[in-house]
mmCIF file of N, CA, C and O in Angstrom:
data_model
loop_
_atom_site.group_PDB
_atom_site.id
_atom_site.type_symbol
_atom_site.label_atom_id
_atom_site.label_comp_id
_atom_site.label_asym_id
_atom_site.label_seq_id
_atom_site.Cartn_x
_atom_site.Cartn_y
_atom_site.Cartn_z
ATOM 1 N N MET A 183 0.828 -1.179 0.000
ATOM 2 C CA MET A 183 0.000 0.000 0.000
ATOM 3 C C MET A 183 0.872 1.242 0.000
ATOM 4 O O MET A 183 1.170 1.800 1.036
ATOM 5 N N SER A 184 1.270 1.643 -1.132
ATOM 6 C CA SER A 184 2.046 2.881 -1.196
ATOM 7 C C SER A 184 1.525 3.734 -2.332
ATOM 8 O O SER A 184 0.914 3.250 -3.274
ATOM 9 N N GLY A 185 1.758 5.003 -2.213
ATOM 10 C CA GLY A 185 1.376 5.906 -3.273
ATOM 11 C C GLY A 185 -0.034 6.458 -3.104
ATOM 12 O O GLY A 185 -0.765 6.129 -2.191
ATOM 13 N N PHE A 186 -0.388 7.280 -4.038
ATOM 14 C CA PHE A 186 -1.665 7.977 -4.033
ATOM 15 C C PHE A 186 -2.670 7.186 -4.856
ATOM 16 O O PHE A 186 -2.389 6.781 -5.978
ATOM 17 N N HIS A 187 -3.849 6.987 -4.309
ATOM 18 C CA HIS A 187 -4.916 6.271 -5.010
ATOM 19 C C HIS A 187 -5.977 7.266 -5.443
ATOM 20 O O HIS A 187 -6.604 7.916 -4.622
ATOM 21 N N LYS A 188 -6.178 7.384 -6.725
ATOM 22 C CA LYS A 188 -7.188 8.293 -7.265
ATOM 23 C C LYS A 188 -8.492 7.523 -7.403
ATOM 24 O O LYS A 188 -8.579 6.562 -8.157
ATOM 25 N N ASP A 189 -9.525 7.958 -6.661
ATOM 26 C CA ASP A 189 -10.772 7.208 -6.667
ATOM 27 C C ASP A 189 -11.803 7.721 -7.674
ATOM 28 O O ASP A 189 -12.828 7.110 -7.882
ATOM 29 N N VAL A 190 -11.521 8.858 -8.295
ATOM 30 C CA VAL A 190 -12.438 9.413 -9.283
ATOM 31 C C VAL A 190 -11.635 9.845 -10.501
ATOM 32 O O VAL A 190 -10.603 10.491 -10.379
ATOM 33 N N ILE A 191 -12.132 9.476 -11.654
ATOM 34 C CA ILE A 191 -11.495 9.908 -12.901
ATOM 35 C C ILE A 191 -12.473 10.829 -13.615
ATOM 36 O O ILE A 191 -13.580 10.417 -13.980
ATOM 37 N N LEU A 192 -12.081 12.074 -13.764
ATOM 38 C CA LEU A 192 -12.942 13.056 -14.421
ATOM 39 C C LEU A 192 -12.799 12.958 -15.929
ATOM 40 O O LEU A 192 -11.690 12.803 -16.452
ATOM 41 N N LYS A 193 -13.909 13.079 -16.612
ATOM 42 C CA LYS A 193 -13.892 13.063 -18.069
ATOM 43 C C LYS A 193 -13.282 14.361 -18.584
ATOM 44 O O LYS A 193 -13.304 15.392 -17.904
ATOM 45 N N GLU A 194 -12.795 14.321 -19.783
ATOM 46 C CA GLU A 194 -12.179 15.498 -20.402
ATOM 47 C C GLU A 194 -13.163 16.663 -20.533
ATOM 48 O O GLU A 194 -12.778 17.813 -20.423
ATOM 49 N N ASP A 195 -14.441 16.346 -20.770
ATOM 50 C CA ASP A 195 -15.426 17.404 -20.969
ATOM 51 C C ASP A 195 -16.135 17.821 -19.668
ATOM 52 O O ASP A 195 -17.128 18.540 -19.698
ATOM 53 N N ALA A 196 -15.623 17.381 -18.513
ATOM 54 C CA ALA A 196 -16.213 17.760 -17.228
ATOM 55 C C ALA A 196 -16.030 19.262 -16.998
ATOM 56 O O ALA A 196 -15.017 19.838 -17.393
ATOM 57 N N PRO A 197 -17.012 19.907 -16.381
ATOM 58 C CA PRO A 197 -16.887 21.354 -16.119
ATOM 59 C C PRO A 197 -15.661 21.646 -15.258
ATOM 60 O O PRO A 197 -15.342 20.903 -14.337
ATOM 61 N N ALA A 198 -15.010 22.731 -15.562
ATOM 62 C CA ALA A 198 -13.813 23.135 -14.821
ATOM 63 C C ALA A 198 -14.139 24.177 -13.755
ATOM 64 O O ALA A 198 -13.249 24.663 -13.079
ATOM 65 N N GLN A 199 -15.415 24.515 -13.639
ATOM 66 C CA GLN A 199 -15.808 25.531 -12.667
ATOM 67 C C GLN A 199 -16.831 24.958 -11.694
ATOM 68 O O GLN A 199 -17.480 23.971 -11.971
ATOM 69 N N LEU A 200 -16.950 25.607 -10.559
ATOM 70 C CA LEU A 200 -17.936 25.233 -9.563
ATOM 71 C C LEU A 200 -19.184 26.068 -9.798
ATOM 72 O O LEU A 200 -19.115 27.290 -9.875
ATOM 73 N N PHE A 201 -20.324 25.415 -9.941
ATOM 74 C CA PHE A 201 -21.569 26.111 -10.220
ATOM 75 C C PHE A 201 -22.192 26.586 -8.898
ATOM 76 O O PHE A 201 -23.058 25.933 -8.323
ATOM 77 N N LEU A 202 -21.742 27.731 -8.426
ATOM 78 C CA LEU A 202 -22.165 28.267 -7.140
ATOM 79 C C LEU A 202 -23.671 28.485 -7.062
ATOM 80 O O LEU A 202 -24.292 28.225 -6.034
ATOM 81 N N SER A 203 -24.258 28.957 -8.148
ATOM 82 C CA SER A 203 -25.702 29.222 -8.130
ATOM 83 C C SER A 203 -26.498 27.926 -7.919
ATOM 84 O O SER A 203 -27.536 27.937 -7.258
ATOM 85 N N LYS A 204 -26.025 26.829 -8.452
ATOM 86 C CA LYS A 204 -26.702 25.535 -8.262
ATOM 87 C C LYS A 204 -26.614 25.082 -6.804
ATOM 88 O O LYS A 204 -27.558 24.543 -6.253
ATOM 89 N N HIS A 205 -25.467 25.330 -6.173
ATOM 90 C CA HIS A 205 -25.309 24.974 -4.758
ATOM 91 C C HIS A 205 -26.240 25.817 -3.891
ATOM 92 O O HIS A 205 -26.905 25.296 -2.991
ATOM 93 N N ARG A 206 -26.272 27.116 -4.154
ATOM 94 C CA ARG A 206 -27.156 28.008 -3.400
ATOM 95 C C ARG A 206 -28.616 27.589 -3.575
ATOM 96 O O ARG A 206 -29.380 27.520 -2.615
ATOM 97 N N GLU A 207 -28.996 27.305 -4.803
ATOM 98 C CA GLU A 207 -30.376 26.909 -5.100
ATOM 99 C C GLU A 207 -30.752 25.633 -4.336
ATOM 100 O O GLU A 207 -31.825 25.547 -3.742
ATOM 101 N N PHE A 208 -29.858 24.657 -4.334
ATOM 102 C CA PHE A 208 -30.125 23.406 -3.614
ATOM 103 C C PHE A 208 -30.320 23.663 -2.122
ATOM 104 O O PHE A 208 -31.267 23.166 -1.511
ATOM 105 N N LEU A 209 -29.429 24.450 -1.521
ATOM 106 C CA LEU A 209 -29.504 24.715 -0.082
ATOM 107 C C LEU A 209 -30.766 25.488 0.287
ATOM 108 O O LEU A 209 -31.414 25.196 1.296
ATOM 109 N N HIS A 210 -31.128 26.469 -0.523
ATOM 110 C CA HIS A 210 -32.336 27.247 -0.241
ATOM 111 C C HIS A 210 -33.597 26.411 -0.427
ATOM 112 O O HIS A 210 -34.555 26.539 0.337
ATOM 113 N N ASN A 211 -33.611 25.547 -1.430
ATOM 114 C CA ASN A 211 -34.799 24.727 -1.695
ATOM 115 C C ASN A 211 -34.959 23.580 -0.703
ATOM 116 O O ASN A 211 -36.068 23.099 -0.489
ATOM 117 N N TYR A 212 -33.859 23.151 -0.087
ATOM 118 C CA TYR A 212 -33.925 22.027 0.852
ATOM 119 C C TYR A 212 -34.895 22.319 1.995
ATOM 120 O O TYR A 212 -35.723 21.493 2.347
ATOM 121 N N ALA A 213 -34.802 23.502 2.563
ATOM 122 C CA ALA A 213 -35.655 23.861 3.696
ATOM 123 C C ALA A 213 -37.119 24.034 3.286
ATOM 124 O O ALA A 213 -38.012 23.879 4.106
ATOM 125 N N LYS A 214 -37.349 24.341 2.028
ATOM 126 C CA LYS A 214 -38.720 24.563 1.554
ATOM 127 C C LYS A 214 -39.450 23.270 1.228
ATOM 128 O O LYS A 214 -40.671 23.255 1.150
ATOM 129 N N SER A 215 -38.713 22.186 1.039
ATOM 130 C CA SER A 215 -39.330 20.921 0.619
ATOM 131 C C SER A 215 -39.521 20.003 1.821
ATOM 132 O O SER A 215 -38.974 18.916 1.878
ATOM 133 N N GLN A 216 -40.329 20.434 2.788
ATOM 134 C CA GLN A 216 -40.491 19.695 4.036
ATOM 135 C C GLN A 216 -41.314 18.427 3.886
ATOM 136 O O GLN A 216 -41.405 17.648 4.834
ATOM 137 N N ASP A 217 -41.873 18.203 2.731
ATOM 138 C CA ASP A 217 -42.619 16.972 2.493
ATOM 139 C C ASP A 217 -41.789 15.926 1.760
ATOM 140 O O ASP A 217 -42.273 14.818 1.511
ATOM 141 N N SER A 218 -40.562 16.252 1.441
ATOM 142 C CA SER A 218 -39.735 15.311 0.690
ATOM 143 C C SER A 218 -39.238 14.183 1.594
ATOM 144 O O SER A 218 -39.115 14.331 2.814
ATOM 145 N N TYR A 219 -38.957 13.075 1.010
ATOM 146 C CA TYR A 219 -38.443 11.908 1.734
ATOM 147 C C TYR A 219 -37.140 12.257 2.452
ATOM 148 O O TYR A 219 -36.954 11.917 3.627
ATOM 149 N N GLU A 220 -36.251 12.947 1.746
ATOM 150 C CA GLU A 220 -34.951 13.295 2.314
ATOM 151 C C GLU A 220 -35.094 14.188 3.538
ATOM 152 O O GLU A 220 -34.386 14.018 4.533
ATOM 153 N N TYR A 221 -36.011 15.146 3.476
ATOM 154 C CA TYR A 221 -36.218 16.057 4.596
ATOM 155 C C TYR A 221 -36.739 15.298 5.818
ATOM 156 O O TYR A 221 -36.244 15.458 6.934
ATOM 157 N N VAL A 222 -37.715 14.447 5.604
ATOM 158 C CA VAL A 222 -38.315 13.690 6.708
ATOM 159 C C VAL A 222 -37.293 12.733 7.315
ATOM 160 O O VAL A 222 -37.173 12.626 8.540
ATOM 161 N N MET A 223 -36.527 12.055 6.489
ATOM 162 C CA MET A 223 -35.584 11.055 6.981
ATOM 163 C C MET A 223 -34.337 11.668 7.626
ATOM 164 O O MET A 223 -33.562 10.957 8.253
ATOM 165 N N SER A 224 -34.137 12.962 7.477
ATOM 166 C CA SER A 224 -32.963 13.598 8.086
ATOM 167 C C SER A 224 -33.307 14.335 9.378
ATOM 168 O O SER A 224 -32.486 15.085 9.898
ATOM 169 N N GLU A 225 -34.487 14.081 9.921
ATOM 170 C CA GLU A 225 -34.895 14.767 11.148
ATOM 171 C C GLU A 225 -33.924 14.520 12.296
ATOM 172 O O GLU A 225 -33.641 15.402 13.088
ATOM 173 N N TRP A 226 -33.346 13.328 12.356
ATOM 174 C CA TRP A 226 -32.470 12.955 13.458
ATOM 175 C C TRP A 226 -31.173 13.761 13.482
ATOM 176 O O TRP A 226 -30.455 13.755 14.473
ATOM 177 N N LEU A 227 -30.865 14.486 12.414
ATOM 178 C CA LEU A 227 -29.659 15.315 12.406
ATOM 179 C C LEU A 227 -29.968 16.763 12.016
ATOM 180 O O LEU A 227 -29.085 17.520 11.625
ATOM 181 N N ARG A 228 -31.209 17.166 12.154
ATOM 182 C CA ARG A 228 -31.660 18.472 11.666
ATOM 183 C C ARG A 228 -30.849 19.643 12.220
ATOM 184 O O ARG A 228 -30.448 20.526 11.485
ATOM 185 N N ALA A 229 -30.585 19.685 13.531
ATOM 186 C CA ALA A 229 -29.859 20.823 14.110
ATOM 187 C C ALA A 229 -28.464 20.937 13.494
ATOM 188 O O ALA A 229 -28.017 22.034 13.156
ATOM 189 N N SER A 230 -27.786 19.820 13.318
ATOM 190 C CA SER A 230 -26.463 19.849 12.689
ATOM 191 C C SER A 230 -26.581 20.184 11.210
ATOM 192 O O SER A 230 -25.750 20.910 10.661
ATOM 193 N N GLY A 231 -27.617 19.664 10.556
ATOM 194 C CA GLY A 231 -27.834 19.966 9.137
ATOM 195 C C GLY A 231 -28.069 21.442 8.904
ATOM 196 O O GLY A 231 -27.589 22.015 7.924
ATOM 197 N N VAL A 232 -28.811 22.080 9.811
ATOM 198 C CA VAL A 232 -29.030 23.531 9.705
ATOM 199 C C VAL A 232 -27.687 24.247 9.807
ATOM 200 O O VAL A 232 -27.393 25.161 9.029
ATOM 201 N N TYR A 233 -26.849 23.822 10.730
ATOM 202 C CA TYR A 233 -25.519 24.431 10.871
ATOM 203 C C TYR A 233 -24.706 24.267 9.583
ATOM 204 O O TYR A 233 -24.100 25.215 9.087
ATOM 205 N N TRP A 234 -24.697 23.058 9.027
ATOM 206 C CA TRP A 234 -23.929 22.811 7.799
ATOM 207 C C TRP A 234 -24.445 23.663 6.644
ATOM 208 O O TRP A 234 -23.663 24.222 5.874
ATOM 209 N N CYS A 235 -25.767 23.750 6.500
ATOM 210 C CA CYS A 235 -26.357 24.558 5.425
ATOM 211 C C CYS A 235 -26.050 26.042 5.611
ATOM 212 O O CYS A 235 -25.678 26.729 4.657
ATOM 213 N N LEU A 236 -26.201 26.540 6.842
ATOM 214 C CA LEU A 236 -25.914 27.959 7.096
ATOM 215 C C LEU A 236 -24.450 28.283 6.835
ATOM 216 O O LEU A 236 -24.129 29.325 6.256
ATOM 217 N N THR A 237 -23.569 27.390 7.248
ATOM 218 C CA THR A 237 -22.137 27.608 7.016
ATOM 219 C C THR A 237 -21.824 27.611 5.524
ATOM 220 O O THR A 237 -21.073 28.460 5.036
ATOM 221 N N ALA A 238 -22.412 26.670 4.790
ATOM 222 C CA ALA A 238 -22.195 26.624 3.335
ATOM 223 C C ALA A 238 -22.700 27.899 2.671
ATOM 224 O O ALA A 238 -22.037 28.461 1.798
ATOM 225 N N LEU A 239 -23.871 28.369 3.088
ATOM 226 C CA LEU A 239 -24.422 29.601 2.511
ATOM 227 C C LEU A 239 -23.552 30.812 2.858
ATOM 228 O O LEU A 239 -23.382 31.713 2.038
ATOM 229 N N GLU A 240 -22.993 30.825 4.059
ATOM 230 C CA GLU A 240 -22.082 31.916 4.427
ATOM 231 C C GLU A 240 -20.851 31.897 3.532
ATOM 232 O O GLU A 240 -20.375 32.944 3.083
ATOM 233 N N LEU A 241 -20.318 30.711 3.276
ATOM 234 C CA LEU A 241 -19.152 30.596 2.400
ATOM 235 C C LEU A 241 -19.466 31.034 0.971
ATOM 236 O O LEU A 241 -18.602 31.531 0.259
ATOM 237 N N LEU A 242 -20.717 30.847 0.566
ATOM 238 C CA LEU A 242 -21.157 31.255 -0.766
ATOM 239 C C LEU A 242 -21.623 32.704 -0.790
ATOM 240 O O LEU A 242 -22.049 33.202 -1.826
ATOM 241 N N ASP A 243 -21.542 33.396 0.352
ATOM 242 C CA ASP A 243 -21.987 34.791 0.487
ATOM 243 C C ASP A 243 -23.451 34.972 0.102
ATOM 244 O O ASP A 243 -23.828 35.989 -0.464
ATOM 245 N N LYS A 244 -24.280 33.994 0.408
ATOM 246 C CA LYS A 244 -25.685 34.086 0.014
ATOM 247 C C LYS A 244 -26.617 33.562 1.086
ATOM 248 O O LYS A 244 -27.558 32.842 0.802
ATOM 249 N N ASN A 245 -26.383 33.906 2.341
ATOM 250 C CA ASN A 245 -27.300 33.470 3.383
ATOM 251 C C ASN A 245 -28.468 34.440 3.443
ATOM 252 O O ASN A 245 -28.386 35.491 4.048
ATOM 253 N N GLU A 246 -29.553 34.080 2.806
ATOM 254 C CA GLU A 246 -30.750 34.920 2.755
ATOM 255 C C GLU A 246 -31.878 34.322 3.588
ATOM 256 O O GLU A 246 -33.024 34.715 3.451
ATOM 257 N N LEU A 247 -31.539 33.374 4.466
ATOM 258 C CA LEU A 247 -32.558 32.754 5.295
ATOM 259 C C LEU A 247 -32.928 33.690 6.435
ATOM 260 O O LEU A 247 -32.117 34.469 6.921
ATOM 261 N N SER A 248 -34.148 33.602 6.878
ATOM 262 C CA SER A 248 -34.674 34.465 7.927
ATOM 263 C C SER A 248 -34.019 34.131 9.268
ATOM 264 O O SER A 248 -34.076 32.988 9.731
ATOM 265 N N GLU A 249 -33.402 35.133 9.885
ATOM 266 C CA GLU A 249 -32.800 34.918 11.200
ATOM 267 C C GLU A 249 -33.864 34.527 12.220
ATOM 268 O O GLU A 249 -33.604 33.721 13.111
ATOM 269 N N ASN A 250 -35.058 35.087 12.087
ATOM 270 C CA ASN A 250 -36.139 34.743 13.002
ATOM 271 C C ASN A 250 -36.528 33.272 12.866
ATOM 272 O O ASN A 250 -36.744 32.588 13.873
ATOM 273 N N ASP A 251 -36.608 32.775 11.632
ATOM 274 C CA ASP A 251 -36.932 31.357 11.418
ATOM 275 C C ASP A 251 -35.863 30.446 12.016
ATOM 276 O O ASP A 251 -36.175 29.410 12.608
ATOM 277 N N ILE A 252 -34.603 30.823 11.842
ATOM 278 C CA ILE A 252 -33.504 30.035 12.395
ATOM 279 C C ILE A 252 -33.607 30.012 13.919
ATOM 280 O O ILE A 252 -33.516 28.959 14.552
ATOM 281 N N PHE A 253 -33.823 31.185 14.517
ATOM 282 C CA PHE A 253 -33.925 31.274 15.971
ATOM 283 C C PHE A 253 -35.112 30.462 16.476
ATOM 284 O O PHE A 253 -34.990 29.733 17.476
ATOM 285 N N GLN A 254 -36.254 30.558 15.800
ATOM 286 C CA GLN A 254 -37.444 29.804 16.220
ATOM 287 C C GLN A 254 -37.187 28.303 16.152
ATOM 288 O O GLN A 254 -37.598 27.551 17.041
ATOM 289 N N PHE A 255 -36.498 27.852 15.087
ATOM 290 C CA PHE A 255 -36.184 26.426 14.978
ATOM 291 C C PHE A 255 -35.266 25.995 16.119
ATOM 292 O O PHE A 255 -35.504 24.980 16.780
ATOM 293 N N VAL A 256 -34.205 26.758 16.342
ATOM 294 C CA VAL A 256 -33.249 26.407 17.398
ATOM 295 C C VAL A 256 -33.956 26.319 18.750
ATOM 296 O O VAL A 256 -33.765 25.360 19.507
ATOM 297 N N MET A 257 -34.791 27.285 19.054
ATOM 298 C CA MET A 257 -35.471 27.274 20.342
ATOM 299 C C MET A 257 -36.494 26.144 20.444
ATOM 300 O O MET A 257 -36.783 25.660 21.535
ATOM 301 N N SER A 258 -37.020 25.671 19.309
ATOM 302 C CA SER A 258 -37.945 24.535 19.344
ATOM 303 C C SER A 258 -37.208 23.242 19.695
ATOM 304 O O SER A 258 -37.831 22.265 20.109
ATOM 305 N N CYS A 259 -35.886 23.236 19.553
ATOM 306 C CA CYS A 259 -35.066 22.062 19.886
ATOM 307 C C CYS A 259 -34.672 22.028 21.359
ATOM 308 O O CYS A 259 -34.131 21.032 21.839
ATOM 309 N N PHE A 260 -34.921 23.119 22.077
ATOM 310 C CA PHE A 260 -34.486 23.226 23.475
ATOM 311 C C PHE A 260 -35.389 22.431 24.405
ATOM 312 O O PHE A 260 -36.613 22.500 24.313
ATOM 313 N N ASN A 261 -34.774 21.666 25.295
ATOM 314 C CA ASN A 261 -35.494 20.905 26.305
ATOM 315 C C ASN A 261 -35.267 21.605 27.636
ATOM 316 O O ASN A 261 -34.208 21.482 28.237
ATOM 317 N N GLU A 262 -36.257 22.353 28.065
ATOM 318 C CA GLU A 262 -36.125 23.165 29.278
ATOM 319 C C GLU A 262 -35.908 22.308 30.522
ATOM 320 O O GLU A 262 -35.144 22.674 31.409
ATOM 321 N N GLU A 263 -36.552 21.154 30.568
ATOM 322 C CA GLU A 263 -36.441 20.277 31.729
ATOM 323 C C GLU A 263 -35.014 19.758 31.920
ATOM 324 O O GLU A 263 -34.505 19.681 33.038
ATOM 325 N N LYS A 264 -34.359 19.403 30.815
ATOM 326 C CA LYS A 264 -33.020 18.812 30.898
ATOM 327 C C LYS A 264 -31.906 19.809 30.585
ATOM 328 O O LYS A 264 -30.738 19.521 30.794
ATOM 329 N N GLY A 265 -32.263 20.968 30.036
ATOM 330 C CA GLY A 265 -31.279 22.023 29.828
ATOM 331 C C GLY A 265 -30.369 21.858 28.634
ATOM 332 O O GLY A 265 -29.239 22.333 28.639
ATOM 333 N N GLY A 266 -30.790 21.193 27.605
ATOM 334 C CA GLY A 266 -29.979 21.031 26.404
ATOM 335 C C GLY A 266 -30.842 21.051 25.160
ATOM 336 O O GLY A 266 -32.066 21.189 25.237
ATOM 337 N N PHE A 267 -30.201 20.925 24.023
ATOM 338 C CA PHE A 267 -30.892 20.945 22.733
ATOM 339 C C PHE A 267 -30.860 19.560 22.105
ATOM 340 O O PHE A 267 -29.863 18.844 22.190
ATOM 341 N N GLY A 268 -31.963 19.205 21.450
ATOM 342 C CA GLY A 268 -32.033 17.961 20.699
ATOM 343 C C GLY A 268 -31.833 18.225 19.219
ATOM 344 O O GLY A 268 -31.686 19.367 18.781
ATOM 345 N N ALA A 269 -31.858 17.163 18.436
ATOM 346 C CA ALA A 269 -31.649 17.277 16.999
ATOM 347 C C ALA A 269 -32.786 18.010 16.308
ATOM 348 O O ALA A 269 -32.598 18.644 15.272
ATOM 349 N N SER A 270 -33.966 17.924 16.881
ATOM 350 C CA SER A 270 -35.146 18.559 16.329
ATOM 351 C C SER A 270 -36.160 18.685 17.458
ATOM 352 O O SER A 270 -35.883 18.286 18.595
ATOM 353 N N GLU A 271 -37.312 19.210 17.146
ATOM 354 C CA GLU A 271 -38.344 19.369 18.159
ATOM 355 C C GLU A 271 -38.734 18.012 18.751
ATOM 356 O O GLU A 271 -38.865 17.025 18.028
ATOM 357 N N ASN A 272 -38.878 17.965 20.071
ATOM 358 C CA ASN A 272 -39.265 16.766 20.817
ATOM 359 C C ASN A 272 -38.233 15.644 20.789
ATOM 360 O O ASN A 272 -38.569 14.492 21.054
ATOM 361 N N HIS A 273 -36.968 15.960 20.479
ATOM 362 C CA HIS A 273 -35.895 14.973 20.566
ATOM 363 C C HIS A 273 -35.173 15.157 21.889
ATOM 364 O O HIS A 273 -35.138 16.255 22.445
ATOM 365 N N ASP A 274 -34.573 14.090 22.386
ATOM 366 C CA ASP A 274 -33.804 14.186 23.621
ATOM 367 C C ASP A 274 -32.585 15.074 23.417
ATOM 368 O O ASP A 274 -31.957 15.035 22.349
ATOM 369 N N PRO A 275 -32.225 15.854 24.438
ATOM 370 C CA PRO A 275 -31.040 16.702 24.304
ATOM 371 C C PRO A 275 -29.765 15.865 24.236
ATOM 372 O O PRO A 275 -29.694 14.762 24.778
ATOM 373 N N HIS A 276 -28.798 16.419 23.536
ATOM 374 C CA HIS A 276 -27.519 15.732 23.337
ATOM 375 C C HIS A 276 -26.453 16.793 23.166
ATOM 376 O O HIS A 276 -26.714 17.876 22.633
ATOM 377 N N LEU A 277 -25.240 16.481 23.596
ATOM 378 C CA LEU A 277 -24.145 17.442 23.524
ATOM 379 C C LEU A 277 -23.879 17.909 22.085
ATOM 380 O O LEU A 277 -23.664 19.100 21.838
ATOM 381 N N LEU A 278 -23.913 16.987 21.128
ATOM 382 C CA LEU A 278 -23.649 17.346 19.733
ATOM 383 C C LEU A 278 -24.660 18.368 19.211
ATOM 384 O O LEU A 278 -24.290 19.374 18.598
ATOM 385 N N TYR A 279 -25.948 18.134 19.477
ATOM 386 C CA TYR A 279 -26.974 19.042 18.954
ATOM 387 C C TYR A 279 -27.026 20.334 19.746
ATOM 388 O O TYR A 279 -27.390 21.383 19.200
ATOM 389 N N THR A 280 -26.636 20.280 21.034
ATOM 390 C CA THR A 280 -26.508 21.510 21.802
ATOM 391 C C THR A 280 -25.421 22.373 21.178
ATOM 392 O O THR A 280 -25.600 23.582 20.993
ATOM 393 N N LEU A 281 -24.290 21.766 20.818
ATOM 394 C CA LEU A 281 -23.218 22.504 20.141
ATOM 395 C C LEU A 281 -23.716 23.097 18.828
ATOM 396 O O LEU A 281 -23.502 24.276 18.538
ATOM 397 N N SER A 282 -24.411 22.296 18.020
ATOM 398 C CA SER A 282 -24.905 22.783 16.728
ATOM 399 C C SER A 282 -25.856 23.959 16.912
ATOM 400 O O SER A 282 -25.786 24.946 16.179
ATOM 401 N N CYS A 283 -26.746 23.866 17.890
ATOM 402 C CA CYS A 283 -27.714 24.950 18.123
ATOM 403 C C CYS A 283 -27.020 26.213 18.617
ATOM 404 O O CYS A 283 -27.361 27.322 18.184
ATOM 405 N N VAL A 284 -26.051 26.056 19.502
ATOM 406 C CA VAL A 284 -25.297 27.223 19.979
ATOM 407 C C VAL A 284 -24.531 27.856 18.813
ATOM 408 O O VAL A 284 -24.491 29.082 18.670
ATOM 409 N N GLN A 285 -23.954 27.033 17.948
ATOM 410 C CA GLN A 285 -23.253 27.569 16.771
ATOM 411 C C GLN A 285 -24.227 28.270 15.829
ATOM 412 O O GLN A 285 -23.893 29.304 15.267
ATOM 413 N N ASN A 286 -25.416 27.699 15.647
ATOM 414 C CA ASN A 286 -26.409 28.339 14.763
ATOM 415 C C ASN A 286 -26.752 29.730 15.258
ATOM 416 O O ASN A 286 -26.884 30.666 14.461
ATOM 417 N N ILE A 287 -26.917 29.869 16.565
ATOM 418 C CA ILE A 287 -27.231 31.191 17.114
ATOM 419 C C ILE A 287 -25.996 32.090 17.120
ATOM 420 O O ILE A 287 -26.048 33.226 16.711
ATOM 421 N N GLY A 288 -24.871 31.536 17.560
ATOM 422 C CA GLY A 288 -23.651 32.328 17.681
ATOM 423 C C GLY A 288 -23.102 32.858 16.376
ATOM 424 O O GLY A 288 -22.535 33.946 16.321
ATOM 425 N N ASN A 289 -23.296 32.112 15.313
ATOM 426 C CA ASN A 289 -22.771 32.545 14.010
ATOM 427 C C ASN A 289 -23.624 33.602 13.339
ATOM 428 O O ASN A 289 -23.213 34.184 12.338
ATOM 429 N N HIS A 290 -24.807 33.871 13.868
ATOM 430 C CA HIS A 290 -25.721 34.777 13.159
ATOM 431 C C HIS A 290 -26.213 35.941 13.991
ATOM 432 O O HIS A 290 -27.019 36.722 13.521
ATOM 433 N N TRP A 291 -25.725 36.052 15.244
ATOM 434 C CA TRP A 291 -26.138 37.189 16.049
ATOM 435 C C TRP A 291 -24.963 37.802 16.753
ATOM 436 O O TRP A 291 -24.011 37.333 17.096
#
């Protein structure tokens, strides 16, 4: 096992640029498609997913999501009895999702 292993071979006619508008469009549409299979099945990591999406949009200089909506979502993850945040509303609190929720708030206010 020595040397570099290339796991993807790009075709000669593959685009040489990153289509930023397509990435932005995907991220913005993800939150709007709450009836999609992917959205429903990713509930268990929603707080972290919100962080990843917000960070990606910040890197693309196109975070146009409502700060109020983000704050409302984060606070819906809070478990007042146990003092932490869960992955989504009515989930048990966990250190990972507490970190994600704190980052979601901290990065935008």
